[in-house]
Every structure is written in structure tokens, then in C-alpha cells.
Amino acid sequence: MAVERLLWAKWGAVPGATALSPDGRGGDAGIDFQVTTALGELTIYQFKYYPDRGLGVSSRKRHIRDSFDQAARHRPQRWVLVVPCKLTPGDRSFVEGLGGETGPLIEILDQVGLDVLLAEHDDVRRYLERDTVLDAAGEYQLTTAVIKDADDLAERVRLLAARGADMDLYWAPDFRIENGVTTMTLRPKSPDASEKSPIVATFSLDPETASEEDRAAFRRSIGYGVGEPVQVPVVVSKVTGPEFFSIGGPRMLALAATKRPRPEDRFSIELRAANGVLGEHDGVVTHVGGGFEGGTLELTFYGGLTIRYLLPRRAGEPGGAEVHLSVDGLMVSDAVEALRLRRSICRDAGEVVIRRDGEVAAAFTIDRFEDPDEDALEAIDQFVEDLAAIERHLGVRKRMPASYTTYDRVQARLARLVIEGTCVLVPEWLRVSLRISEDGSLPADMGRFIATQNPMQILQEEFELSICGWRVDVGPAQLVSPRVGFAEPGHLLRLLESDNIDGELAVLAPAPHEPWRLTRLTEEDTSGPAVPVSWNAVGVDEHPALGQVHAIEVSRETI
């Protein structure tokens, strides 16, 4: 075992070299260890150990010759006898003459050569001395029980960690202690650690503690390779790995999300209904996975709609399709397309054809189902369509906000309806103000005007609504109501009496049953009735005065 580890370390540093112990411990047809270089040259090692450290007995030389003859059948370029002793000149001549003039090059790796290898690979030496290291660690713990300070603690931890790294040739333990819980993870000591000393374990769901949700998550992640994070109870059996690493018995299996995108692959889906093709959409492969039950193909469309197909390995077994939507941060135009595609898949399509590079890769039917997210999606769908109409009005391209409120949705509804030429009732939260000026533009009897409600029509070249931080100008527009007063008439009357009212910005307050009517004006508008329409905002109550107001005849001379 010690010699094998030295040879693994020696040849592991040679680019392109492939090393092998025939049965993992050595010994098969004259081969205890073999190496093939990048050029294809084969070297075979034969291990021999005799307690009295010599080859003088004839039977030993016969065994060595038999081992050489078996190895020679593999036609090595070099044959190496490994003996942990110093050979006599006669013994050395016997070994070096085994191949004759036409045989392979013969070398002897004796005690001196092994000492040189051991010096070159100090990590192997420390591993071989690990029992002594454990004794030293115990002694260190007993003789330095009192910790001086934080620096002393850190130094002890560092030293123990360095000692712990000597427990295995290929893997070192790293520890984290948090809230009294110690977690150990393994760190490879070389890039090829997983090849030279693979960690292999088998696991199955714990039948005593696993819930139905655990079984479903296990089946998706392990059975189909969906790449989702999962944490389930399992029973583990260790197959190979470091001796110090014990992972057998009941455990919690935690798998992180492991997406395997394939952006270079070109996939598309074609949706079909009974009356023909509904459309074809190009997608990006964001994950391809597989497991013992089937495979997973995950496609993303327009940056926000992800469709995951679970494809079983057994013919005739039903698969599954999952649809996930997120419009946060998408361009509004992409959000519109993503929503339309989702609506088509969930409501209209009866068959899906998956194409790869234009060729049919799979085709299947879709069962009709009740969409549990339909109400929420109706609100998102309307909001996105409203923002798209506002985009066209402004002549810009915007991204979807990361978050929005009902207030934003209603504001977007109002903006779109006004832009499209309809009249809407303004909600109470939208305040309209008037700058009071004594330049003759207001009635002469100012006190009476402030104290009473009056018909009012306000024309504005620009009228802005705020939607998720956007400043949307829907003007030119007009606001009209037959009964409007001031929100704080007492304050304004006191200013008027003290002759300090000039320039005051006063908030207007229409009567509750006669709210502001808001309409957009065009150059052709001269007069007409202001008939308010419903907001029709999904999940939002209409303005309480909608059923009570009547049409108002309005007119203007210029904008």
C-alpha cells in the first residue's frame, strides 16, 4: 500500500500518464502496478518483500523470474522490481539479466530509491505517519488545555487542521462550527483526487421518515435530473472514500441547484390546436438533465417563460410539462410575448411539437387542466398590456418593474384608457392643485368662490401619471367636474383676509359623487360629452361614483 501510494504520487505529476493497480491492491499476471505514458510506453512494477532482506534463496529468484516472464507477455518497455532493501552485487546482476539482449529495460527500485521518492513526496510521508500524528495531536491537546487568547486559539485550530489534512493522501477535511453544529466538508488535495480516490456511496429514501413530498422531490431530482435544490431523508451506504469520512446510515441528502445549460442548441416548440397551428417559438436550452426514470429538457422563451419537460425512458409512460413565468426585469415587449405563449400553452394548445435545428425531436399531446394561477395571471397580463400601450404612446422601450402595487396597476389602466381617447373617473388619491393668483384670472368675489363648490374645467398641455417610477404624460388633457371645492377652505380664507393668498398652491376637492372626469384632447376636439367608462382593472373595485355620475357637456377653444 505504501509503495503504491508513492508510485501514484510520482506518476500523477506526469502529464498524460495513466497508472493502474490491477485489483486496487496489486497483483495480477505479474503486474503489481503499471503505467502507460502519453506516448504509449508501458512500465510494469513488481513488488517483492522478504523479511530477511535478501534474494539468496533460490526459490525467491525463481519466483522473481516467474513474475518477470508473466509481465513480459504484456510487452512492456520497462520492468521495475521494487524491493525495500539493498541488493548484493550478485542479486543485482541476476535481476538486470532477466531480460537478456532483446527484453525490456530492467530497473531496480530498492531502499535508497524508495527513500528518495519518499523525500520527494512529503504528503505521502505524512500520510504514512498518520498514527504518530494522532498521538501527537492527543498529547498537544492535553499539554495545552488553557487557551491564552484569540490568536492562540486560531493557531491551534490551524495546526490541528494541518494535522487533519494528513489523514488521507487525496482528501482533507474542512470544518465549520455554527450555533453548536459542526459541519465537515471534503477538500481535494490535488486536481485528480476524484480520479485517484473516488468517493462513492449509494443511497435510497429513508422509508421510515420520508414524506410524500420527499418522495416527489427525490423522484424529480434523482429520477429525472431536474436540477432543482432538494433536501430529503436517505439511508446511505459508503462504497469507497477516505477512511476518516464516515457517511453511512440515516442522513439528510441536500442537493444544490445544478443547471446544465446548452445555449448552443437551437430548439423551438410548435403549438397545435384542433383547427391548426397556433404558432412556433424559438427557445434557449437552460437545462438538460437525466436520471434513472427519464430525462429533463428545460427551455426558456423570451427570457421569462420556462417550460420544463419530464420525458420518461419507458415507452408509453406519461410524461409531464411544467410552466414557470417571471416577468421581472424583462423588456415589456418580451413580457407581452411570454404571457401570450403561456396563455396559448395552458388554454389553447392540444399538442406540442419540439424541434431541434428544425427537425422534430419529440411530439406529445397536452391534457386540459385548470390553471391555478389564472386570476393572478389575468392581473399581470392586463398590467403588461397596459404598459405596452403606454410604451407605444411614449415611443420608448422599457423594462418591467421588479415590483409594483395595485396603485401602479390602476394608474396604468387610467393612462391607457385616456391615451386611447376615453373618459375615466379619477380616484381620490390623485390630487389636483390650483395656483391662486390675483392677476384677475379668478372670480372677483374670491371669498365666496373659496367657500362654495363650483363647476370647474381645467385644461392642461401636460398631464403626468406616475407608474412604478415612470412619469407618463397623457396630455394634452382636461379635468372636469360640476361640483368642486377646496380641500382647506378655512386656511385659504385666512390667507385671503391677511392679503397673503397670492401664489398659494391649493388642493382642489370635487364632491364625492362628482369626481374628476379625465379625458385626453386632440386638435380636432372642440366640444362633446364627458361620459366615463369602467376601469375594468382585474381584481380592483370600480370607482364608487361610476353608477351615479352623468355625462357632462364640455367645450374649449384652444388647447
XYZ file of N, CA and C in Angstrom, residues 37 92 212 329 380 414 472:
21
model
N 2.509 5.826 -20.507
C 2.782 7.245 -20.722
C 1.936 7.771 -21.867
N 21.797 -8.139 -7.796
C 21.510 -7.083 -8.777
C 21.787 -7.580 -10.192
N -44.550 12.071 1.511
C -44.922 12.036 0.099
C -44.255 13.163 -0.670
N -38.064 42.427 -14.678
C -36.866 42.856 -15.386
C -36.870 42.611 -16.875
N -51.566 40.279 -14.071
C -50.257 40.546 -14.675
C -50.408 40.816 -16.160
N -55.614 53.806 -16.091
C -56.091 55.152 -16.389
C -55.325 55.752 -17.566
N -45.455 59.425 -16.858
C -46.164 59.231 -18.123
C -47.049 60.443 -18.400
